[in-house]
Coordinates of C-alpha atoms in Angstrom, one line a residue:
Chain R
M17 CA -21.8 -4.4 21.8
N18 CA -22.9 -4.6 18.3
K19 CA -20.9 -4.8 15.2
D20 CA -20.2 -1.2 13.8
I21 CA -16.5 -0.7 13.2
L22 CA -14.9 2.7 14.0
V23 CA -12.4 4.7 12.5
W24 CA -10.4 7.8 14.5
V25 CA -9.2 9.7 11.4
E26 CA -6.4 11.8 12.3
Q27 CA -5.4 14.5 10.4
F28 CA -2.8 17.6 10.7
E29 CA -3.9 21.5 9.5
G30 CA -7.4 19.8 8.0
E31 CA -6.1 17.7 6.1
A32 CA -6.8 13.4 6.7
S33 CA -3.7 11.3 5.7
A34 CA -4.0 8.6 3.7
A35 CA -3.5 6.1 5.8
S36 CA -6.6 7.3 7.6
W37 CA -8.8 6.2 4.7
E38 CA -6.8 3.0 3.7
A39 CA -8.5 1.7 7.4
V40 CA -11.5 3.8 6.6
G41 CA -12.1 1.1 3.2
V42 CA -11.0 -1.7 5.3
A43 CA -12.9 -0.8 7.6
R44 CA -15.9 -0.8 4.9
Q45 CA -15.0 -3.9 3.7
L46 CA -15.5 -6.2 7.4
A47 CA -18.8 -3.8 7.7
D48 CA -20.2 -5.6 5.0
E49 CA -19.0 -8.6 5.2
G50 CA -19.7 -8.0 9.0
S51 CA -23.1 -6.2 8.2
G52 CA -22.5 -3.1 10.7
G53 CA -21.9 0.3 9.6
V54 CA -19.5 2.3 9.7
L55 CA -17.7 5.1 12.1
A56 CA -16.0 7.8 11.7
C57 CA -14.6 10.0 14.5
V58 CA -12.9 13.5 13.7
L59 CA -10.8 15.3 16.0
G60 CA -9.5 18.4 15.7
G61 CA -8.8 22.4 16.4
D62 CA -11.1 23.5 13.6
G63 CA -12.7 23.6 10.2
L64 CA -13.0 19.5 10.4
K65 CA -16.7 19.8 8.1
D66 CA -14.9 19.0 4.9
L67 CA -13.3 16.7 6.0
A68 CA -16.4 15.4 8.0
E69 CA -17.9 15.0 4.2
E70 CA -14.8 13.4 2.9
A71 CA -14.8 10.8 5.7
V72 CA -18.5 10.2 4.5
A73 CA -17.3 9.7 0.5
Y74 CA -14.5 7.6 1.2
G75 CA -17.0 4.6 3.1
A76 CA -18.2 5.9 6.2
D77 CA -22.2 6.1 7.6
R78 CA -21.7 8.3 10.4
V79 CA -18.9 10.6 11.0
L80 CA -18.7 11.8 14.7
W81 CA -16.8 14.6 15.1
A82 CA -14.7 17.1 17.8
A83 CA -13.6 20.8 16.6
D84 CA -12.3 22.4 20.1
P85 CA -9.0 24.4 20.7
T86 CA -8.1 21.1 23.5
L87 CA -8.4 19.1 20.4
A88 CA -6.5 21.3 17.9
D89 CA -2.4 19.6 19.1
F90 CA -2.3 15.9 18.4
R91 CA -1.8 14.8 22.4
V92 CA -3.4 12.1 23.5
E93 CA -5.0 12.6 26.8
P94 CA -8.3 15.0 24.8
Y95 CA -7.8 12.5 21.8
A96 CA -7.7 9.0 24.0
T97 CA -10.8 10.5 26.2
V98 CA -13.2 11.9 23.6
L99 CA -12.1 8.4 21.6
Q100 CA -13.1 6.4 25.1
H101 CA -16.4 8.7 25.7
T102 CA -17.7 8.5 22.1
V103 CA -16.2 4.3 21.8
R104 CA -19.2 4.2 25.7
E105 CA -21.9 6.3 23.6
H106 CA -21.8 4.5 20.1
E107 CA -20.5 0.6 21.4
P108 CA -18.9 0.1 18.0
G109 CA -17.4 -4.2 18.7
T110 CA -14.0 -2.7 17.2
I111 CA -12.0 0.3 16.9
L112 CA -9.4 0.6 14.0
M113 CA -7.1 2.9 13.3
A114 CA -3.8 3.9 10.5
A115 CA -0.7 2.5 12.7
T116 CA 1.1 6.1 12.1
F117 CA 3.1 7.5 15.1
R118 CA -0.3 9.4 16.1
G119 CA -2.6 6.2 16.1
R120 CA 0.7 3.7 17.4
E121 CA 0.4 5.8 20.9
I122 CA -3.3 7.0 20.4
G123 CA -4.8 2.4 19.9
P124 CA -2.8 1.4 23.7
A125 CA -3.6 4.5 25.3
L126 CA -7.9 3.6 24.2
A127 CA -7.1 -0.2 24.4
V128 CA -5.7 0.0 28.9
R129 CA -8.7 2.5 29.4
L130 CA -11.2 0.3 27.9
E131 CA -8.8 -2.8 29.3
T132 CA -9.0 -4.5 25.8
G133 CA -6.5 -6.1 23.8
C134 CA -4.7 -4.0 20.5
I135 CA -3.2 -5.7 18.0
A136 CA -0.8 -3.5 16.5
D137 CA 0.8 -3.4 13.2
C138 CA -1.7 -6.4 11.1
T139 CA -1.1 -6.4 7.2
E140 CA -4.4 -8.4 6.8
L141 CA -7.6 -8.5 8.6
Y142 CA -10.3 -10.9 8.1
F143 CA -13.1 -12.8 9.3
E144 CA -13.0 -16.4 10.7
N145 CA -16.2 -18.1 11.3
G146 CA -17.5 -14.4 12.8
Q147 CA -14.2 -13.3 14.5
L148 CA -11.9 -10.9 13.4
M149 CA -8.4 -12.2 12.5
A150 CA -5.1 -10.1 11.9
T151 CA -1.9 -10.7 9.9
R152 CA 0.9 -8.8 11.5
P153 CA 4.7 -8.6 10.8
I154 CA 6.8 -9.7 13.3
Y155 CA 10.5 -9.4 13.8
A156 CA 10.7 -6.8 11.0
G157 CA 9.1 -8.9 8.7
K158 CA 11.2 -12.1 9.6
L159 CA 8.3 -13.9 10.3
V160 CA 4.3 -13.5 10.1
S161 CA 1.6 -14.2 13.8
R162 CA -1.2 -14.4 13.2
C163 CA -4.1 -12.5 16.3
L164 CA -7.0 -12.0 17.4
I165 CA -8.9 -10.4 20.7
P166 CA -11.3 -13.5 20.9
E167 CA -12.7 -12.4 24.3
R168 CA -12.6 -8.4 25.1
R169 CA -14.4 -6.4 23.4
P170 CA -14.4 -3.9 21.2
Q171 CA -11.0 -4.8 20.1
V172 CA -8.6 -2.2 18.7
V173 CA -6.8 -2.7 16.0
T174 CA -3.9 -0.9 13.7
T175 CA -3.8 -0.7 10.4
R176 CA 0.2 -1.1 9.0
V177 CA 0.5 2.6 6.6
R178 CA -0.1 0.8 3.3
A179 CA -0.9 -2.4 3.8
F180 CA -4.6 -2.0 2.2
P181 CA -5.9 0.0 -0.8
K182 CA -6.8 3.0 -0.5
P183 CA -10.2 3.2 -1.9
E184 CA -11.8 6.0 -4.3
P185 CA -14.0 8.6 -2.5
D186 CA -17.3 8.7 -4.2
L187 CA -19.2 12.2 -4.0
G188 CA -22.4 10.9 -3.9
R189 CA -22.4 8.6 -0.5
E190 CA -24.6 10.0 1.7
G191 CA -23.9 9.8 6.2
E192 CA -24.7 11.7 9.4
L193 CA -22.4 14.4 10.5
V194 CA -23.2 14.2 14.8
E195 CA -20.9 16.9 16.7
L196 CA -19.4 15.4 19.4
S197 CA -20.0 16.8 23.0
V198 CA -18.1 15.7 25.5
L199 CA -14.1 17.7 25.8
M200 CA -11.3 17.7 28.3
A201 CA -10.6 21.5 29.6
E202 CA -7.0 22.8 29.5
D203 CA -6.7 22.6 32.7
E204 CA -7.3 19.1 32.8
I205 CA -4.3 18.6 30.6
A206 CA -1.0 17.4 31.4
V207 CA 1.2 18.2 28.5
K208 CA 2.1 21.1 27.1
V209 CA 2.2 21.9 23.1
T210 CA 4.1 25.1 22.9
G211 CA 6.0 24.1 19.5
F212 CA 6.2 22.5 15.5
E213 CA 9.2 21.6 13.6
E214 CA 7.9 21.1 9.6
S215 CA 10.3 18.7 8.6
E216 CA 12.0 19.8 5.4
G217 CA 9.4 19.0 2.7
G218 CA 9.9 15.9 0.3
V219 CA 7.3 13.4 0.4
S220 CA 8.2 11.2 3.8
L221 CA 9.4 7.7 4.2
A222 CA 5.3 5.9 5.0
D223 CA 3.0 7.7 2.3
A224 CA 5.7 7.9 -0.2
G225 CA 4.7 4.5 -3.4
V226 CA 8.5 5.1 -5.3
I227 CA 11.4 5.0 -2.1
V228 CA 14.9 5.6 -4.1
S229 CA 17.1 4.4 -1.0
G230 CA 21.3 4.8 -0.5
G231 CA 23.9 2.8 1.3
R232 CA 27.1 2.8 2.1
G233 CA 27.9 3.6 -1.8
V234 CA 26.1 7.0 -2.5
A235 CA 29.7 7.3 -0.6
G236 CA 29.2 10.2 1.9
P237 CA 26.3 12.3 1.6
E238 CA 26.0 15.0 -1.6
G239 CA 26.0 10.8 -2.5
Y240 CA 22.7 11.4 -2.1
E241 CA 22.2 14.7 -4.8
P242 CA 21.9 11.7 -8.0
L243 CA 19.1 10.0 -5.8
R244 CA 17.0 12.6 -4.9
E245 CA 16.7 14.3 -8.5
L246 CA 15.5 10.6 -9.7
A247 CA 12.9 10.3 -6.1
Q248 CA 11.2 14.0 -7.7
I249 CA 10.9 12.8 -11.6
L250 CA 8.9 10.0 -10.0
N251 CA 7.7 12.0 -6.5
G252 CA 8.9 10.0 -4.9
A253 CA 11.9 9.5 -1.4
I254 CA 14.5 9.4 -0.2
G255 CA 15.6 6.3 1.8
A256 CA 18.9 5.2 2.9
S257 CA 20.1 1.8 4.8
R258 CA 22.0 2.0 8.4
A259 CA 25.3 2.1 7.2
A260 CA 24.1 5.7 5.9
V261 CA 22.5 7.2 8.3
D262 CA 25.4 5.4 10.7
A263 CA 28.3 7.1 8.4
G264 CA 26.6 10.9 9.1
W265 CA 25.6 11.0 5.8
I266 CA 21.8 11.4 6.4
P267 CA 19.2 12.0 8.7
Y268 CA 18.1 9.0 10.9
E269 CA 14.4 9.5 9.6
H270 CA 15.1 8.1 6.1
Q271 CA 16.4 5.1 7.8
V272 CA 15.3 1.9 5.9
G273 CA 15.2 -1.8 7.5
Q274 CA 14.4 -3.5 11.3
T275 CA 16.2 -0.4 12.8
G276 CA 14.5 2.1 10.5
K277 CA 11.2 2.1 9.3
T278 CA 10.0 -0.5 7.1
V279 CA 8.6 -0.1 4.3
S280 CA 6.0 -0.9 1.4
P281 CA 6.0 1.2 -1.4
D282 CA 5.2 0.6 -5.8
L283 CA 8.8 0.8 -6.7
Y284 CA 12.2 0.5 -4.5
I285 CA 14.5 2.0 -5.6
A286 CA 18.2 0.5 -4.2
C287 CA 21.2 2.0 -5.3
G288 CA 24.5 1.1 -3.8
I289 CA 23.2 -1.1 -0.8
S290 CA 24.8 -4.6 -0.4
G291 CA 22.0 -5.9 1.3
A292 CA 21.6 -7.1 4.7
I293 CA 19.1 -9.2 6.2
Q294 CA 17.8 -6.2 8.9
H295 CA 17.5 -3.5 6.2
L296 CA 16.1 -6.1 3.6
A297 CA 13.4 -7.0 6.6
G298 CA 12.1 -3.2 6.4
M299 CA 11.7 -3.9 2.6
R300 CA 11.0 -6.9 1.3
T301 CA 6.9 -5.9 1.1
S302 CA 7.9 -2.9 -1.5
T303 CA 6.1 -3.9 -4.6
V304 CA 8.5 -3.9 -7.1
I305 CA 12.1 -4.7 -6.5
V306 CA 15.1 -2.8 -8.3
A307 CA 18.4 -2.9 -8.0
V308 CA 21.5 -1.5 -8.8
N309 CA 24.9 -2.4 -7.4
K310 CA 28.4 -2.6 -8.5
D311 CA 29.2 -6.8 -6.8
P312 CA 26.8 -8.8 -8.9
E313 CA 26.8 -11.0 -5.7
A314 CA 25.4 -8.7 -3.9
P315 CA 23.1 -10.6 -2.2
I316 CA 20.2 -7.4 -2.7
F317 CA 19.8 -9.6 -5.8
K318 CA 17.9 -12.2 -4.8
I319 CA 15.3 -10.6 -3.3
A320 CA 14.9 -7.8 -6.5
D321 CA 13.2 -8.5 -9.0
Y322 CA 14.3 -6.0 -11.7
G323 CA 18.7 -6.0 -11.6
I324 CA 21.4 -3.0 -13.0
V325 CA 24.8 -4.1 -12.5
A326 CA 26.2 -0.4 -12.7
D327 CA 28.3 2.4 -10.3
L328 CA 25.4 3.7 -8.7
F329 CA 26.7 7.1 -10.3
D330 CA 26.5 5.9 -14.1
A331 CA 23.3 3.7 -14.3
V332 CA 21.3 6.6 -11.2
P333 CA 21.9 9.1 -13.5
A334 CA 21.0 7.3 -16.7
L335 CA 17.5 5.8 -14.8
R336 CA 16.7 9.7 -14.9
D337 CA 17.6 10.3 -18.3
A338 CA 15.1 7.3 -18.8
L339 CA 12.1 8.7 -16.9
R340 CA 12.5 12.0 -17.6
E341 CA 12.2 11.4 -20.9
K342 CA 9.3 9.3 -20.8
L343 CA 7.2 11.0 -17.8
E344 CA 8.1 14.5 -18.8
Chain A
M17 CA 15.8 11.3 40.5
H18 CA 14.8 8.2 40.2
I19 CA 15.1 7.2 36.5
V20 CA 13.1 3.4 35.2
V21 CA 14.4 2.3 32.3
C22 CA 12.3 -1.0 31.3
T23 CA 13.7 -3.7 28.9
K24 CA 13.1 -6.4 27.5
Y25 CA 15.9 -9.6 25.8
T26 CA 15.4 -9.6 22.4
P27 CA 17.3 -13.2 19.8
D28 CA 19.5 -10.0 17.5
S29 CA 18.7 -8.2 14.9
E30 CA 21.4 -10.0 12.9
A31 CA 19.1 -13.6 13.5
K32 CA 17.4 -15.9 10.8
M33 CA 14.8 -16.5 12.6
S34 CA 12.5 -19.7 11.8
V35 CA 9.3 -21.1 13.5
D36 CA 9.9 -25.8 13.0
E37 CA 6.9 -27.9 13.5
E38 CA 5.2 -27.7 16.7
G39 CA 5.0 -24.3 15.6
N40 CA 8.1 -23.1 18.3
I41 CA 9.9 -19.9 16.8
S42 CA 13.6 -20.2 16.2
W43 CA 16.3 -17.4 16.5
G44 CA 19.0 -20.3 15.9
D45 CA 22.8 -19.3 17.8
S46 CA 22.1 -15.5 17.0
P47 CA 23.3 -14.4 21.3
L48 CA 20.2 -13.1 22.8
I49 CA 20.5 -8.9 22.9
I50 CA 19.3 -6.2 24.6
N51 CA 16.6 -4.9 22.7
P52 CA 18.6 -2.3 20.4
W53 CA 15.6 0.6 20.5
D54 CA 16.1 0.0 24.9
E55 CA 20.3 1.2 24.3
Y56 CA 19.1 4.2 23.9
S57 CA 16.7 5.2 26.8
V58 CA 19.5 3.0 28.6
E59 CA 22.1 6.0 27.5
E60 CA 19.9 9.1 27.9
A61 CA 18.9 7.2 31.5
L62 CA 22.4 7.1 32.1
L63 CA 23.1 11.7 31.1
L64 CA 20.2 12.3 33.2
R65 CA 21.5 10.7 35.7
D66 CA 24.8 12.7 35.0
Q67 CA 23.2 15.9 34.1
H68 CA 20.7 15.6 38.1
G69 CA 22.6 12.5 39.9
G70 CA 20.6 10.4 41.6
T71 CA 20.0 6.2 40.3
V72 CA 18.6 4.1 37.8
T73 CA 17.3 1.7 38.0
V74 CA 16.5 -1.3 34.9
L75 CA 13.5 -3.1 34.9
S76 CA 12.6 -6.0 33.0
V77 CA 9.0 -8.3 33.0
G78 CA 10.4 -11.7 31.8
P79 CA 12.4 -15.6 31.9
E80 CA 15.7 -15.9 33.0
A81 CA 17.1 -15.0 29.8
A82 CA 15.2 -11.2 30.5
L83 CA 19.0 -11.3 32.9
E84 CA 20.8 -10.5 28.9
A85 CA 19.4 -7.2 28.8
L86 CA 19.5 -6.2 32.9
K87 CA 23.3 -7.2 32.5
H88 CA 24.1 -4.9 29.1
A89 CA 22.6 -1.3 31.1
V90 CA 24.4 -2.3 33.8
A91 CA 27.4 -2.5 32.0
M92 CA 26.3 1.0 30.1
G93 CA 25.5 2.3 33.1
A94 CA 22.6 2.0 35.1
D95 CA 23.0 1.5 39.6
E96 CA 20.1 -0.7 39.9
A97 CA 18.4 -3.7 38.0
V98 CA 15.2 -5.4 39.3
R99 CA 13.9 -8.3 36.7
V100 CA 10.1 -9.5 37.3
W101 CA 9.1 -12.2 36.3
D102 CA 6.1 -15.6 38.3
E103 CA 5.1 -18.6 35.0
A104 CA 1.3 -16.7 35.3
C105 CA 3.2 -14.1 33.0
A106 CA 4.0 -16.3 30.2
G107 CA 2.2 -15.5 27.0
S108 CA 1.6 -11.7 28.0
D109 CA 0.2 -9.4 25.5
T110 CA 1.1 -6.0 26.6
L111 CA -2.2 -5.1 28.5
A112 CA -0.9 -7.2 31.0
T113 CA 2.5 -6.7 30.9
S114 CA 1.8 -3.1 30.7
Y115 CA -0.1 -3.5 34.4
V116 CA 2.9 -6.5 35.8
L117 CA 5.4 -2.9 34.8
A118 CA 3.9 -0.1 35.9
K119 CA 2.3 -2.2 39.3
A120 CA 6.4 -2.0 40.2
V121 CA 6.6 0.3 39.5
E122 CA 4.4 1.6 42.0
K123 CA 6.3 -0.1 44.2
M124 CA 9.5 1.7 44.1
G125 CA 7.5 4.9 44.9
D126 CA 10.0 7.7 43.6
V127 CA 10.0 6.8 40.3
D128 CA 10.5 11.4 38.5
L129 CA 10.4 9.5 34.9
V130 CA 10.3 6.4 33.6
L131 CA 12.0 5.2 29.2
C132 CA 10.6 2.9 27.6
G133 CA 12.6 1.8 24.1
K134 CA 10.4 2.5 20.6
S135 CA 9.3 -0.2 20.1
T136 CA 10.8 -3.9 21.1
I137 CA 12.5 -4.9 17.6
D138 CA 10.4 -8.9 18.0
A139 CA 7.1 -8.8 18.8
Q140 CA 7.3 -4.8 17.7
T141 CA 3.9 -3.5 18.9
W142 CA 5.0 0.2 20.0
Q143 CA 2.9 -0.8 23.4
T144 CA 3.6 -1.3 25.8
G145 CA 4.8 2.0 27.0
V146 CA 2.3 4.6 26.5
A147 CA -0.3 1.6 27.7
L148 CA 2.7 1.2 30.7
A149 CA 1.9 5.3 30.7
T150 CA -2.0 5.1 30.3
R151 CA -1.7 2.4 33.2
L152 CA 0.2 5.1 36.1
G153 CA -1.7 7.7 34.6
W154 CA 1.5 10.2 33.2
P155 CA 1.8 11.7 30.5
S156 CA 3.6 9.7 27.6
L157 CA 5.8 11.1 25.4
M158 CA 5.9 7.9 22.9
Y159 CA 9.3 9.0 20.1
T160 CA 10.8 11.8 21.6
I161 CA 14.2 12.8 19.5
N162 CA 15.5 15.6 21.2
L163 CA 15.5 15.7 25.2
V164 CA 15.1 19.3 25.1
E165 CA 14.9 20.6 28.7
L166 CA 14.5 18.5 32.0
R167 CA 14.2 20.5 35.5
S168 CA 14.1 19.1 38.1
E169 CA 13.4 21.2 40.7
E170 CA 10.2 22.5 38.8
R171 CA 9.0 18.3 38.0
S172 CA 8.6 18.8 34.1
I173 CA 10.3 18.1 31.5
T174 CA 10.5 19.6 27.3
V175 CA 11.2 18.1 24.9
E176 CA 10.6 17.4 21.0
R177 CA 8.8 13.8 19.9
L178 CA 8.0 12.3 15.9
L179 CA 5.2 12.5 14.1
E180 CA 4.8 12.5 10.2
E181 CA 4.5 15.9 9.0
G182 CA 7.9 17.0 11.6
R183 CA 8.9 17.3 15.2
Q184 CA 5.5 18.5 18.2
V185 CA 7.3 20.2 21.5
V186 CA 6.2 19.6 23.9
E187 CA 6.0 20.3 27.8
A188 CA 4.8 17.6 30.7
P189 CA 5.5 17.7 34.4
L190 CA 7.3 14.8 35.7
P191 CA 6.4 11.9 36.6
A192 CA 5.4 11.4 33.1
V193 CA 6.8 8.1 31.1
L194 CA 8.5 9.6 28.2
G195 CA 9.8 6.9 24.9
T196 CA 13.4 7.0 22.6
T197 CA 13.5 7.1 20.0
K198 CA 16.8 6.3 17.4
G199 CA 19.0 9.7 16.7
I200 CA 18.9 11.5 20.3
N201 CA 21.8 9.9 21.3
E202 CA 24.2 8.0 20.7
P203 CA 24.4 5.0 22.6
R204 CA 27.5 3.9 24.9
Y205 CA 29.9 1.1 24.6
T206 CA 30.0 -1.1 27.5
S207 CA 33.1 -0.8 28.8
F208 CA 35.4 -4.2 31.0
I209 CA 34.5 -2.2 34.5
G210 CA 30.8 -2.2 33.7
I211 CA 30.8 -5.7 32.2
R212 CA 33.5 -7.1 35.4
K213 CA 29.7 -4.8 37.6
A214 CA 27.3 -6.8 35.9
A215 CA 28.6 -8.9 36.3
Q216 CA 29.3 -9.7 39.9
M217 CA 25.6 -8.0 40.6
E218 CA 23.0 -9.1 42.0
Y219 CA 19.3 -8.8 40.6
P220 CA 16.8 -9.7 42.5
L221 CA 13.7 -10.6 41.9
W222 CA 10.5 -9.1 42.2
T223 CA 7.2 -12.0 41.8
L224 CA 3.7 -11.4 41.9
E225 CA 3.0 -11.2 45.3
D226 CA 5.9 -8.6 45.7
I227 CA 4.2 -5.9 43.2
G228 CA 0.8 -6.6 45.3
A229 CA 0.1 -7.5 41.1
E230 CA -3.4 -9.7 41.0
R231 CA -3.1 -12.9 39.5
E232 CA -6.5 -12.7 37.0
K233 CA -4.9 -9.6 35.3
V234 CA -1.4 -11.3 34.0
G235 CA -0.9 -13.3 31.1
P236 CA -3.7 -15.1 28.8
Q237 CA -5.7 -13.9 31.3
G238 CA -5.0 -10.9 31.3
S239 CA -4.6 -10.2 27.8
G240 CA -6.8 -9.3 25.3
V241 CA -4.5 -10.4 22.2
R242 CA -3.6 -14.1 21.6
W243 CA -1.3 -15.1 19.1
P244 CA -1.6 -18.8 18.1
E245 CA -0.1 -18.7 14.9
V246 CA 3.3 -17.8 14.1
F247 CA 4.6 -18.3 10.6
E248 CA 7.3 -18.1 8.6
P249 CA 6.8 -15.5 5.9
P250 CA 6.5 -17.1 1.4
A251 CA 9.9 -16.2 0.2
R252 CA 10.5 -13.9 -2.8
E253 CA 10.5 -15.2 -5.8
G254 CA 13.5 -16.2 -7.7
E255 CA 16.5 -14.0 -8.3
A256 CA 16.4 -11.1 -9.5
E257 CA 16.2 -10.3 -13.3
I258 CA 20.1 -8.0 -14.2
I259 CA 19.0 -5.9 -17.2
E260 CA 21.9 -6.4 -20.3
A261 CA 22.4 -3.7 -23.2
E262 CA 25.5 -1.8 -24.6
T263 CA 25.2 0.9 -22.6
I264 CA 24.5 2.4 -19.7
E265 CA 21.4 4.6 -21.3
E266 CA 20.3 1.6 -23.2
K267 CA 19.8 -0.1 -19.8
A268 CA 17.7 2.9 -18.0
R269 CA 15.5 2.6 -21.0
I270 CA 14.5 -1.2 -20.4
L271 CA 14.2 -0.3 -16.8
T272 CA 12.0 2.7 -17.8
E273 CA 9.4 0.4 -19.6
M274 CA 9.2 -3.3 -17.5
L275 CA 8.3 -0.4 -14.3
L276 CA 5.8 1.9 -16.4
A277 CA 4.5 -1.6 -17.5
E278 CA 4.6 -3.0 -13.7
K279 CA 2.4 0.1 -13.8
V280 CA 4.2 1.5 -10.5
I281 CA 5.2 4.5 -11.9

């Protein structure tokens, strides 16, 4: 085993997820510190050449890629198998990937196959006496745990989306592209993908730099309309509290909090959200929090940076207009 | 159909968590509950049993407190409950825990489907379901938000699972490990009769020997990950700066300037 770090760069229709570049960025930083190299692994159906070159621009020294019909759709079996062979051949000491739906499935699958540990959803990574240390939130961020994998190598680590900065690509960087040859045959793969239903447009919560979130105060499904208009100006995503989801005003995919998604956007605008502890746990690491609430005593004001005490149906359109004036 | 639901006890999601000087985690006087994500798995298992017949067994690896989770599942309607524990299991990460779960599922022998919650609200590793599937060599169908169809004769299943970009429709042979997520169903409340049944039921305890697990593969020596330190995160400082102005339009303009100054828009 060596000091190299392998990053699995996930892609959808030939486009890498921003979270994967965040993982490449932190891998580059750690590899420089530990004098190792960064290997990126890119898997997919076809047309991966651009992506492989992009991986170099983001900091990879070598890109190991495989394009094959068996890899066209994301599936654990063929992906983990190719990664496992790649790890055996190139012997990286550390394997990194983003803690997305895909990464949260591949990371542990790969770790079990390699009989090693997987530290999930890290928000901080650093070396201490040559040992990689990880910080990760637990209990929805109510507590923080410091973890390490002391003995087993390679070690697997997933990085929480948006916890690490996305590096600036350097188009002048040079790297090596290596095609991988070990693949599974389709008839060895048990799981078949028979369809895909793309979610209704908009920005996904996990990747969003801005989230406009609505709670009980939106008072019904139509109450999200002004929030959507505000989000659109900011190229943001729509979030919701558990109360709003449980009331059936908005689908679960939008829920932020301990029983929903944990997010850390640059800006979180909480509208008509009182600030129950489960909700706060899911958004407390946002860079700037704005609260709009009628009730000046609402607990959300305890965690927010800026507050407007007003009815959201007055404040949100006013904010929309003020932003439109400034930004457009 | 024999359906197994893996479950874990956790402190209530309302609990205020703290860490004392010795590093012990406390959840105050909040109750221990079934991991909320697991309720979706129990519900889905009960729906499948009602449709296809068979048995639902809940399985938990844990000390006596794990009975809280098992009792809740039985009160919801699960038929059988098994707890696996040995002091040697303390300090297990998901590598070791998935090994113990796999050994217990293998001992049961006739399992068609294992259901897991997407994660637990305590350690939040999102790992145990897929790790268990890998251990068993079964397909893993994590983040299932819709169980489209289970064909018991054909022994196959079709589900919709979540990815960032949308829902992937996937078909897999049984046995398989399925991870549920909120939205797949609406978990039922426990009934009075269910609670009484749960209180009267026997909860067999399986030891490592019972399931044929090797001791060196559990606990810290069977684990990859160590977590020597847990602490409370620094609190977000102070209270919100409440924006004061005559009109709401003026407040909105002031806030916009502040957000521009913060460089977050």
